[in-house]
Amino acid sequence: MEYLRGLNPSQREAVEQTEGPVMIVAGAGSGKTRVITYRVAHLIKKGVDPFNILVLTFTNKAAKEMRERIMNVVGTEAKNSWMGTFHSVFAKILRVEAEKIGYPNNFTIYDTDDSKSLIRTILKEQALDDKLYNANFVYNRISSAKNNLISAAEYLNNEQIQAEDFSSGRGKLGEIYQIYTQRCFKAGAMDFDDLLFKTNVLLKDHPDVLYKYQNKFKYLMVDEYQDTNFSQYLIVKKLAAITENLCVVGDDAQSIYAFRGANIQNILNFEKDYPELKVFKLEQNYRSTQNIVQVANSIIANNKNQLKKEVYSENETGDKIKVIRAFSDNEEGKIIAEEIAQERSLKGLKYQNFAILYRTNAQSRAMEEALRKLNIPYKIYGGLSFYQRKEIKDLIAYFRLTFNPNDEEALKRVINYPRRGIGDTTVDRIIVSADKNNITLWDVICDPSKYLDGRSSTSVGSFATLIQSFQVIAKDHTAYDAALHIAQHSGLLKDLYEDKSVEGLNRYENIQELLNGIKEFSEREDIEEKGLDVFMQDVALLTNEDNDKNPNADTVSLMTIHSSKGLEFANVFVVGLEENLFPSQLSLSSRADLEEERRLFYVAITRAEKKLTLSYATSRYRWGTLTNCEPSRFIDEIDPKYLEIDFKPLQKPASSSFFDDERNAWDNRSSGDTFSKPKPASKPKITSILPKAHVPSPDFAPSDTSNLQVGMEVEHERFGFGKVLTLEGNKPDVKATVFFKEIGQKQLLLKFAKLRIVIG
């Protein structure tokens, strides 16, 4: 078994244990993909038929990478294994079995935009307040219900759910869910959540189908198991019920998707489902320096709810982790941009070696502005993907309509684009006629003279003929030939070509790029069916992670920490490490939420290979108001021996006089300033880089500050004793600038500050 020689002992044990339930706890950078790859290859080498192996991943990109690696070991036989995302694998099964649950085999897959568009249509038809029933909120509510396998009927009959909805003033949510479900069914469409929800329905209601796939998939592997939700958990459990040859791979320390329905208990309680479970721990980190790994360990050790493991690195010790303090978010961006420019120049690095990670998308603004000023090229990762651009969605809507003319969202999108004299009034009449006669919109369009009059009837009839001609072309031509024909004869290509603006040229080039991609698909030798419908199935299941990153682009990467999962960079900056930002204010009400935030910080740290920098600002604008910020508790949780604390004097923004007093106070701060850089020869060892909590006086009670005046001495529960320097603003939004003896200057909003007046 020469091919196994490159594995370390822990990896090899996990690969060779092919029978029975197995859990591989894979620490960050521990070679998880390598283990999955070699485990599948080892099964095939042992004589297991690749058709009997199912590997479930969370991105198509990951599945493609694994398949290519397996082929390098066992050859082209690896193509026969079932490997892909949960959604792509079960969409494939549903296309075979769809008729058993009342769907056509050519059902459309609605993306998030399609689903929200349909919800907005329903809200309008029901005359509901779109502020109270916000489309995003309604979509997320329906998605959450489906991920927990709650159907529309069950939702309406659940007293607790109904009570929650009515108490929030949204008592119609159940009805919206029911109408949405009916409209999707009528349109022959499933949304992303349906692909798993309907699979569960299929396996539950049709034991013969369940038995068929239980016997087909004799060996199951699930990557990133900590990110599975209840719906995914149940599918896997059912499929593995006969053989129990189930191997799950994951890291509870990187479970960061609870907001999407992921349930960390799936991995924490895996042994309860399978008492005969064998557990293997991959604890050697091949990615990061020893210092980075130790910092990650010291952070995650604060979580109580976890699977214990001892991650270590045999790489170089590496630099200490630098901590940057800035006066504002703009200064934070400036410092980091300068650090990137300097580091790149001194070490001859490329821009693609750097990544800036943040908790929320809004934080990118200050970073972008700073990078632009230094002419540093960057790309925001996780932004609008290629397949979400309007012109791409327009052409794909024509493709969708060609294969499923009942697709209501695709039809409404292109029926009058390019313009063909079918206005909103005509579309409304089509919708009313369809509802009144309990038929589809396509039924009305195919017989317009029966439901419409005069000129509109002619225009609609011509559109129906056009789509029918596309259906004929698509049957007998390759994906590329059919796509080009549709792009040309729909008028879309001509419309974009005639727009000579910069935006118009970009849109035209994007359509050309889509057609190039379809041409490449048509010429692939590794697939037999090359129709446009097959291409469409792949496109519908692409995720942002599959589209966004060009590994050859020499740009600094900017992204949220959630988007960074699975990536790695030589130099990583984690910015905005402030209380109420990271950890998020929304996470502070429960231990479970706070522990998820800490896992998110762990993920951010472990993206770094060589150098890690943490930063925070002491002030930041939020909703138009300048807010004073405290350093994140997460910084204080790091063992100080791994940190480089090198704080520069805080700088006043050049364009503002608002901060004059604050800048002066910082420049004249006391020698006991917690943030001052320690001098090794004369100062004691740092035990914390955060201000220590002040212990209030025994008689502490907040005073009435309505008559507070400059010069008064006050006490704050956390900041201690201080003196009022300035008062600004009108009641009730008066702001006080106070110089505290222990930590320096703070600006406080009096209505929230809870100050005790000590000396008037």
PDB file of N, CA and C in Angstrom, residues 317-382:
ATOM      1  N   THR A 317       8.492  28.287  14.885  1.00  0.00           N
ATOM      2  CA  THR A 317       7.814  28.994  15.976  1.00  0.00           C
ATOM      3  C   THR A 317       7.045  30.187  15.441  1.00  0.00           C
ATOM      4  N   GLY A 318       7.675  30.958  14.573  1.00  0.00           N
ATOM      5  CA  GLY A 318       7.003  32.067  13.924  1.00  0.00           C
ATOM      6  C   GLY A 318       6.961  33.342  14.748  1.00  0.00           C
ATOM      7  N   ASP A 319       6.473  34.415  14.121  1.00  0.00           N
ATOM      8  CA  ASP A 319       6.350  35.708  14.793  1.00  0.00           C
ATOM      9  C   ASP A 319       5.280  35.655  15.867  1.00  0.00           C
ATOM     10  N   LYS A 320       5.437  36.554  16.843  1.00  0.00           N
ATOM     11  CA  LYS A 320       4.351  36.734  17.799  1.00  0.00           C
ATOM     12  C   LYS A 320       3.170  37.389  17.093  1.00  0.00           C
ATOM     13  N   ILE A 321       2.022  37.304  17.710  1.00  0.00           N
ATOM     14  CA  ILE A 321       0.811  37.864  17.115  1.00  0.00           C
ATOM     15  C   ILE A 321       0.740  39.341  17.481  1.00  0.00           C
ATOM     16  N   LYS A 322       0.721  40.182  16.463  1.00  0.00           N
ATOM     17  CA  LYS A 322       0.742  41.628  16.684  1.00  0.00           C
ATOM     18  C   LYS A 322      -0.661  42.137  16.979  1.00  0.00           C
ATOM     19  N   VAL A 323      -0.768  43.036  17.958  1.00  0.00           N
ATOM     20  CA  VAL A 323      -2.050  43.652  18.300  1.00  0.00           C
ATOM     21  C   VAL A 323      -1.962  45.138  18.007  1.00  0.00           C
ATOM     22  N   ILE A 324      -2.853  45.620  17.146  1.00  0.00           N
ATOM     23  CA  ILE A 324      -2.885  47.029  16.742  1.00  0.00           C
ATOM     24  C   ILE A 324      -4.076  47.718  17.389  1.00  0.00           C
ATOM     25  N   ARG A 325      -3.828  48.893  17.966  1.00  0.00           N
ATOM     26  CA  ARG A 325      -4.912  49.723  18.481  1.00  0.00           C
ATOM     27  C   ARG A 325      -4.974  50.995  17.649  1.00  0.00           C
ATOM     28  N   ALA A 326      -6.167  51.350  17.189  1.00  0.00           N
ATOM     29  CA  ALA A 326      -6.346  52.560  16.382  1.00  0.00           C
ATOM     30  C   ALA A 326      -7.349  53.489  17.050  1.00  0.00           C
ATOM     31  N   PHE A 327      -7.267  54.764  16.690  1.00  0.00           N
ATOM     32  CA  PHE A 327      -8.196  55.746  17.252  1.00  0.00           C
ATOM     33  C   PHE A 327      -9.607  55.543  16.694  1.00  0.00           C
ATOM     34  N   SER A 328      -9.684  55.199  15.408  1.00  0.00           N
ATOM     35  CA  SER A 328     -10.980  55.064  14.733  1.00  0.00           C
ATOM     36  C   SER A 328     -10.902  53.941  13.716  1.00  0.00           C
ATOM     37  N   ASP A 329     -12.051  53.590  13.138  1.00  0.00           N
ATOM     38  CA  ASP A 329     -12.039  52.548  12.110  1.00  0.00           C
ATOM     39  C   ASP A 329     -11.286  53.010  10.863  1.00  0.00           C
ATOM     40  N   ASN A 330     -11.326  54.319  10.562  1.00  0.00           N
ATOM     41  CA  ASN A 330     -10.572  54.819   9.414  1.00  0.00           C
ATOM     42  C   ASN A 330      -9.068  54.711   9.652  1.00  0.00           C
ATOM     43  N   GLU A 331      -8.637  55.038  10.876  1.00  0.00           N
ATOM     44  CA  GLU A 331      -7.220  54.905  11.186  1.00  0.00           C
ATOM     45  C   GLU A 331      -6.813  53.428  11.193  1.00  0.00           C
ATOM     46  N   GLU A 332      -7.708  52.562  11.643  1.00  0.00           N
ATOM     47  CA  GLU A 332      -7.443  51.119  11.620  1.00  0.00           C
ATOM     48  C   GLU A 332      -7.148  50.666  10.193  1.00  0.00           C
ATOM     49  N   GLY A 333      -7.979  51.118   9.249  1.00  0.00           N
ATOM     50  CA  GLY A 333      -7.755  50.779   7.848  1.00  0.00           C
ATOM     51  C   GLY A 333      -6.435  51.312   7.332  1.00  0.00           C
ATOM     52  N   LYS A 334      -6.103  52.551   7.713  1.00  0.00           N
ATOM     53  CA  LYS A 334      -4.849  53.184   7.269  1.00  0.00           C
ATOM     54  C   LYS A 334      -3.640  52.405   7.773  1.00  0.00           C
ATOM     55  N   ILE A 335      -3.650  52.039   9.046  1.00  0.00           N
ATOM     56  CA  ILE A 335      -2.515  51.301   9.622  1.00  0.00           C
ATOM     57  C   ILE A 335      -2.335  49.964   8.925  1.00  0.00           C
ATOM     58  N   ILE A 336      -3.455  49.274   8.685  1.00  0.00           N
ATOM     59  CA  ILE A 336      -3.373  47.933   8.082  1.00  0.00           C
ATOM     60  C   ILE A 336      -2.907  48.010   6.635  1.00  0.00           C
ATOM     61  N   ALA A 337      -3.389  49.002   5.891  1.00  0.00           N
ATOM     62  CA  ALA A 337      -2.928  49.178   4.507  1.00  0.00           C
ATOM     63  C   ALA A 337      -1.423  49.437   4.478  1.00  0.00           C
ATOM     64  N   GLU A 338      -0.945  50.265   5.409  1.00  0.00           N
ATOM     65  CA  GLU A 338       0.495  50.547   5.478  1.00  0.00           C
ATOM     66  C   GLU A 338       1.287  49.293   5.859  1.00  0.00           C
ATOM     67  N   GLU A 339       0.735  48.491   6.770  1.00  0.00           N
ATOM     68  CA  GLU A 339       1.399  47.233   7.170  1.00  0.00           C
ATOM     69  C   GLU A 339       1.535  46.300   5.966  1.00  0.00           C
ATOM     70  N   ILE A 340       0.480  46.214   5.160  1.00  0.00           N
ATOM     71  CA  ILE A 340       0.505  45.335   3.985  1.00  0.00           C
ATOM     72  C   ILE A 340       1.565  45.817   2.996  1.00  0.00           C
ATOM     73  N   ALA A 341       1.565  47.124   2.726  1.00  0.00           N
ATOM     74  CA  ALA A 341       2.532  47.674   1.781  1.00  0.00           C
ATOM     75  C   ALA A 341       3.965  47.428   2.262  1.00  0.00           C
ATOM     76  N   GLN A 342       4.207  47.635   3.550  1.00  0.00           N
ATOM     77  CA  GLN A 342       5.551  47.457   4.108  1.00  0.00           C
ATOM     78  C   GLN A 342       5.973  45.987   4.098  1.00  0.00           C
ATOM     79  N   GLU A 343       5.080  45.119   4.552  1.00  0.00           N
ATOM     80  CA  GLU A 343       5.384  43.684   4.616  1.00  0.00           C
ATOM     81  C   GLU A 343       5.654  43.133   3.218  1.00  0.00           C
ATOM     82  N   ARG A 344       4.860  43.561   2.256  1.00  0.00           N
ATOM     83  CA  ARG A 344       5.031  43.097   0.876  1.00  0.00           C
ATOM     84  C   ARG A 344       6.380  43.553   0.326  1.00  0.00           C
ATOM     85  N   SER A 345       6.737  44.809   0.603  1.00  0.00           N
ATOM     86  CA  SER A 345       7.988  45.360   0.092  1.00  0.00           C
ATOM     87  C   SER A 345       9.211  44.694   0.726  1.00  0.00           C
ATOM     88  N   LEU A 346       9.173  44.514   2.033  1.00  0.00           N
ATOM     89  CA  LEU A 346      10.332  43.968   2.750  1.00  0.00           C
ATOM     90  C   LEU A 346      10.569  42.496   2.437  1.00  0.00           C
ATOM     91  N   LYS A 347       9.475  41.734   2.262  1.00  0.00           N
ATOM     92  CA  LYS A 347       9.608  40.281   2.116  1.00  0.00           C
ATOM     93  C   LYS A 347       9.346  39.775   0.701  1.00  0.00           C
ATOM     94  N   GLY A 348       9.093  40.720  -0.234  1.00  0.00           N
ATOM     95  CA  GLY A 348       8.883  40.317  -1.627  1.00  0.00           C
ATOM     96  C   GLY A 348       7.660  39.447  -1.831  1.00  0.00           C
ATOM     97  N   LEU A 349       6.591  39.722  -1.081  1.00  0.00           N
ATOM     98  CA  LEU A 349       5.370  38.918  -1.166  1.00  0.00           C
ATOM     99  C   LEU A 349       4.437  39.443  -2.251  1.00  0.00           C
ATOM    100  N   LYS A 350       3.448  38.650  -2.585  1.00  0.00           N
ATOM    101  CA  LYS A 350       2.394  39.083  -3.495  1.00  0.00           C
ATOM    102  C   LYS A 350       1.200  39.552  -2.680  1.00  0.00           C
ATOM    103  N   TYR A 351       0.348  40.355  -3.322  1.00  0.00           N
ATOM    104  CA  TYR A 351      -0.851  40.835  -2.624  1.00  0.00           C
ATOM    105  C   TYR A 351      -1.763  39.669  -2.233  1.00  0.00           C
ATOM    106  N   GLN A 352      -1.749  38.611  -3.056  1.00  0.00           N
ATOM    107  CA  GLN A 352      -2.637  37.484  -2.777  1.00  0.00           C
ATOM    108  C   GLN A 352      -2.236  36.709  -1.522  1.00  0.00           C
ATOM    109  N   ASN A 353      -1.077  37.074  -0.932  1.00  0.00           N
ATOM    110  CA  ASN A 353      -0.656  36.459   0.331  1.00  0.00           C
ATOM    111  C   ASN A 353      -1.329  37.096   1.542  1.00  0.00           C
ATOM    112  N   PHE A 354      -2.136  38.151   1.321  1.00  0.00           N
ATOM    113  CA  PHE A 354      -2.739  38.892   2.425  1.00  0.00           C
ATOM    114  C   PHE A 354      -4.263  38.783   2.409  1.00  0.00           C
ATOM    115  N   ALA A 355      -4.833  38.676   3.595  1.00  0.00           N
ATOM    116  CA  ALA A 355      -6.296  38.676   3.730  1.00  0.00           C
ATOM    117  C   ALA A 355      -6.681  39.532   4.928  1.00  0.00           C
ATOM    118  N   ILE A 356      -7.768  40.283   4.763  1.00  0.00           N
ATOM    119  CA  ILE A 356      -8.344  41.072   5.861  1.00  0.00           C
ATOM    120  C   ILE A 356      -9.710  40.467   6.169  1.00  0.00           C
ATOM    121  N   LEU A 357      -9.884  40.012   7.403  1.00  0.00           N
ATOM    122  CA  LEU A 357     -11.122  39.352   7.821  1.00  0.00           C
ATOM    123  C   LEU A 357     -11.865  40.231   8.809  1.00  0.00           C
ATOM    124  N   TYR A 358     -13.185  40.297   8.660  1.00  0.00           N
ATOM    125  CA  TYR A 358     -13.998  41.118   9.559  1.00  0.00           C
ATOM    126  C   TYR A 358     -15.279  40.394   9.907  1.00  0.00           C
ATOM    127  N   ARG A 359     -15.918  40.871  10.969  1.00  0.00           N
ATOM    128  CA  ARG A 359     -17.134  40.223  11.476  1.00  0.00           C
ATOM    129  C   ARG A 359     -18.355  40.542  10.627  1.00  0.00           C
ATOM    130  N   THR A 360     -18.446  41.790  10.134  1.00  0.00           N
ATOM    131  CA  THR A 360     -19.618  42.203   9.344  1.00  0.00           C
ATOM    132  C   THR A 360     -19.172  42.850   8.039  1.00  0.00           C
ATOM    133  N   ASN A 361     -19.987  42.739   7.001  1.00  0.00           N
ATOM    134  CA  ASN A 361     -19.647  43.299   5.693  1.00  0.00           C
ATOM    135  C   ASN A 361     -19.416  44.804   5.736  1.00  0.00           C
ATOM    136  N   ALA A 362     -20.138  45.501   6.640  1.00  0.00           N
ATOM    137  CA  ALA A 362     -20.033  46.961   6.700  1.00  0.00           C
ATOM    138  C   ALA A 362     -18.613  47.419   7.015  1.00  0.00           C
ATOM    139  N   GLN A 363     -17.826  46.587   7.664  1.00  0.00           N
ATOM    140  CA  GLN A 363     -16.472  46.964   8.042  1.00  0.00           C
ATOM    141  C   GLN A 363     -15.531  47.085   6.854  1.00  0.00           C
ATOM    142  N   SER A 364     -15.946  46.600   5.696  1.00  0.00           N
ATOM    143  CA  SER A 364     -15.050  46.644   4.536  1.00  0.00           C
ATOM    144  C   SER A 364     -14.811  48.069   4.052  1.00  0.00           C
ATOM    145  N   ARG A 365     -15.744  48.988   4.317  1.00  0.00           N
ATOM    146  CA  ARG A 365     -15.635  50.353   3.771  1.00  0.00           C
ATOM    147  C   ARG A 365     -14.308  51.012   4.140  1.00  0.00           C
ATOM    148  N   ALA A 366     -14.007  51.066   5.437  1.00  0.00           N
ATOM    149  CA  ALA A 366     -12.776  51.727   5.882  1.00  0.00           C
ATOM    150  C   ALA A 366     -11.544  51.035   5.307  1.00  0.00           C
ATOM    151  N   MET A 367     -11.590  49.699   5.212  1.00  0.00           N
ATOM    152  CA  MET A 367     -10.465  48.960   4.656  1.00  0.00           C
ATOM    153  C   MET A 367     -10.287  49.280   3.163  1.00  0.00           C
ATOM    154  N   GLU A 368     -11.397  49.314   2.427  1.00  0.00           N
ATOM    155  CA  GLU A 368     -11.334  49.607   0.995  1.00  0.00           C
ATOM    156  C   GLU A 368     -10.752  50.989   0.729  1.00  0.00           C
ATOM    157  N   GLU A 369     -11.234  51.988   1.485  1.00  0.00           N
ATOM    158  CA  GLU A 369     -10.759  53.355   1.287  1.00  0.00           C
ATOM    159  C   GLU A 369      -9.257  53.450   1.522  1.00  0.00           C
ATOM    160  N   ALA A 370      -8.776  52.802   2.581  1.00  0.00           N
ATOM    161  CA  ALA A 370      -7.352  52.846   2.904  1.00  0.00           C
ATOM    162  C   ALA A 370      -6.514  52.148   1.838  1.00  0.00           C
ATOM    163  N   LEU A 371      -6.984  51.008   1.346  1.00  0.00           N
ATOM    164  CA  LEU A 371      -6.245  50.273   0.313  1.00  0.00           C
ATOM    165  C   LEU A 371      -6.196  51.065  -0.990  1.00  0.00           C
ATOM    166  N   ARG A 372      -7.317  51.713  -1.332  1.00  0.00           N
ATOM    167  CA  ARG A 372      -7.348  52.501  -2.572  1.00  0.00           C
ATOM    168  C   ARG A 372      -6.355  53.658  -2.526  1.00  0.00           C
ATOM    169  N   LYS A 373      -6.240  54.301  -1.355  1.00  0.00           N
ATOM    170  CA  LYS A 373      -5.329  55.441  -1.225  1.00  0.00           C
ATOM    171  C   LYS A 373      -3.876  55.040  -1.464  1.00  0.00           C
ATOM    172  N   LEU A 374      -3.531  53.791  -1.181  1.00  0.00           N
ATOM    173  CA  LEU A 374      -2.173  53.304  -1.411  1.00  0.00           C
ATOM    174  C   LEU A 374      -2.062  52.496  -2.707  1.00  0.00           C
ATOM    175  N   ASN A 375      -3.137  52.555  -3.525  1.00  0.00           N
ATOM    176  CA  ASN A 375      -3.162  51.829  -4.809  1.00  0.00           C
ATOM    177  C   ASN A 375      -2.910  50.335  -4.643  1.00  0.00           C
ATOM    178  N   ILE A 376      -3.435  49.771  -3.565  1.00  0.00           N
ATOM    179  CA  ILE A 376      -3.308  48.335  -3.320  1.00  0.00           C
ATOM    180  C   ILE A 376      -4.527  47.633  -3.908  1.00  0.00           C
ATOM    181  N   PRO A 377      -4.345  46.737  -4.880  1.00  0.00           N
ATOM    182  CA  PRO A 377      -5.491  46.047  -5.481  1.00  0.00           C
ATOM    183  C   PRO A 377      -6.120  45.067  -4.492  1.00  0.00           C
ATOM    184  N   TYR A 378      -7.434  44.985  -4.499  1.00  0.00           N
ATOM    185  CA  TYR A 378      -8.122  44.087  -3.570  1.00  0.00           C
ATOM    186  C   TYR A 378      -9.373  43.530  -4.229  1.00  0.00           C
ATOM    187  N   LYS A 379      -9.882  42.473  -3.639  1.00  0.00           N
ATOM    188  CA  LYS A 379     -11.160  41.909  -4.082  1.00  0.00           C
ATOM    189  C   LYS A 379     -11.980  41.548  -2.860  1.00  0.00           C
ATOM    190  N   ILE A 380     -13.253  41.911  -2.888  1.00  0.00           N
ATOM    191  CA  ILE A 380     -14.149  41.523  -1.802  1.00  0.00           C
ATOM    192  C   ILE A 380     -14.686  40.138  -2.113  1.00  0.00           C
ATOM    193  N   TYR A 381     -14.358  39.190  -1.284  1.00  0.00           N
ATOM    194  CA  TYR A 381     -14.742  37.793  -1.477  1.00  0.00           C
ATOM    195  C   TYR A 381     -16.099  37.559  -0.831  1.00  0.00           C
ATOM    196  N   GLY A 382     -16.980  36.878  -1.542  1.00  0.00           N
ATOM    197  CA  GLY A 382     -18.319  36.641  -0.990  1.00  0.00           C
ATOM    198  C   GLY A 382     -19.314  37.695  -1.436  1.00  0.00           C
TER     199      GLY A 382
END
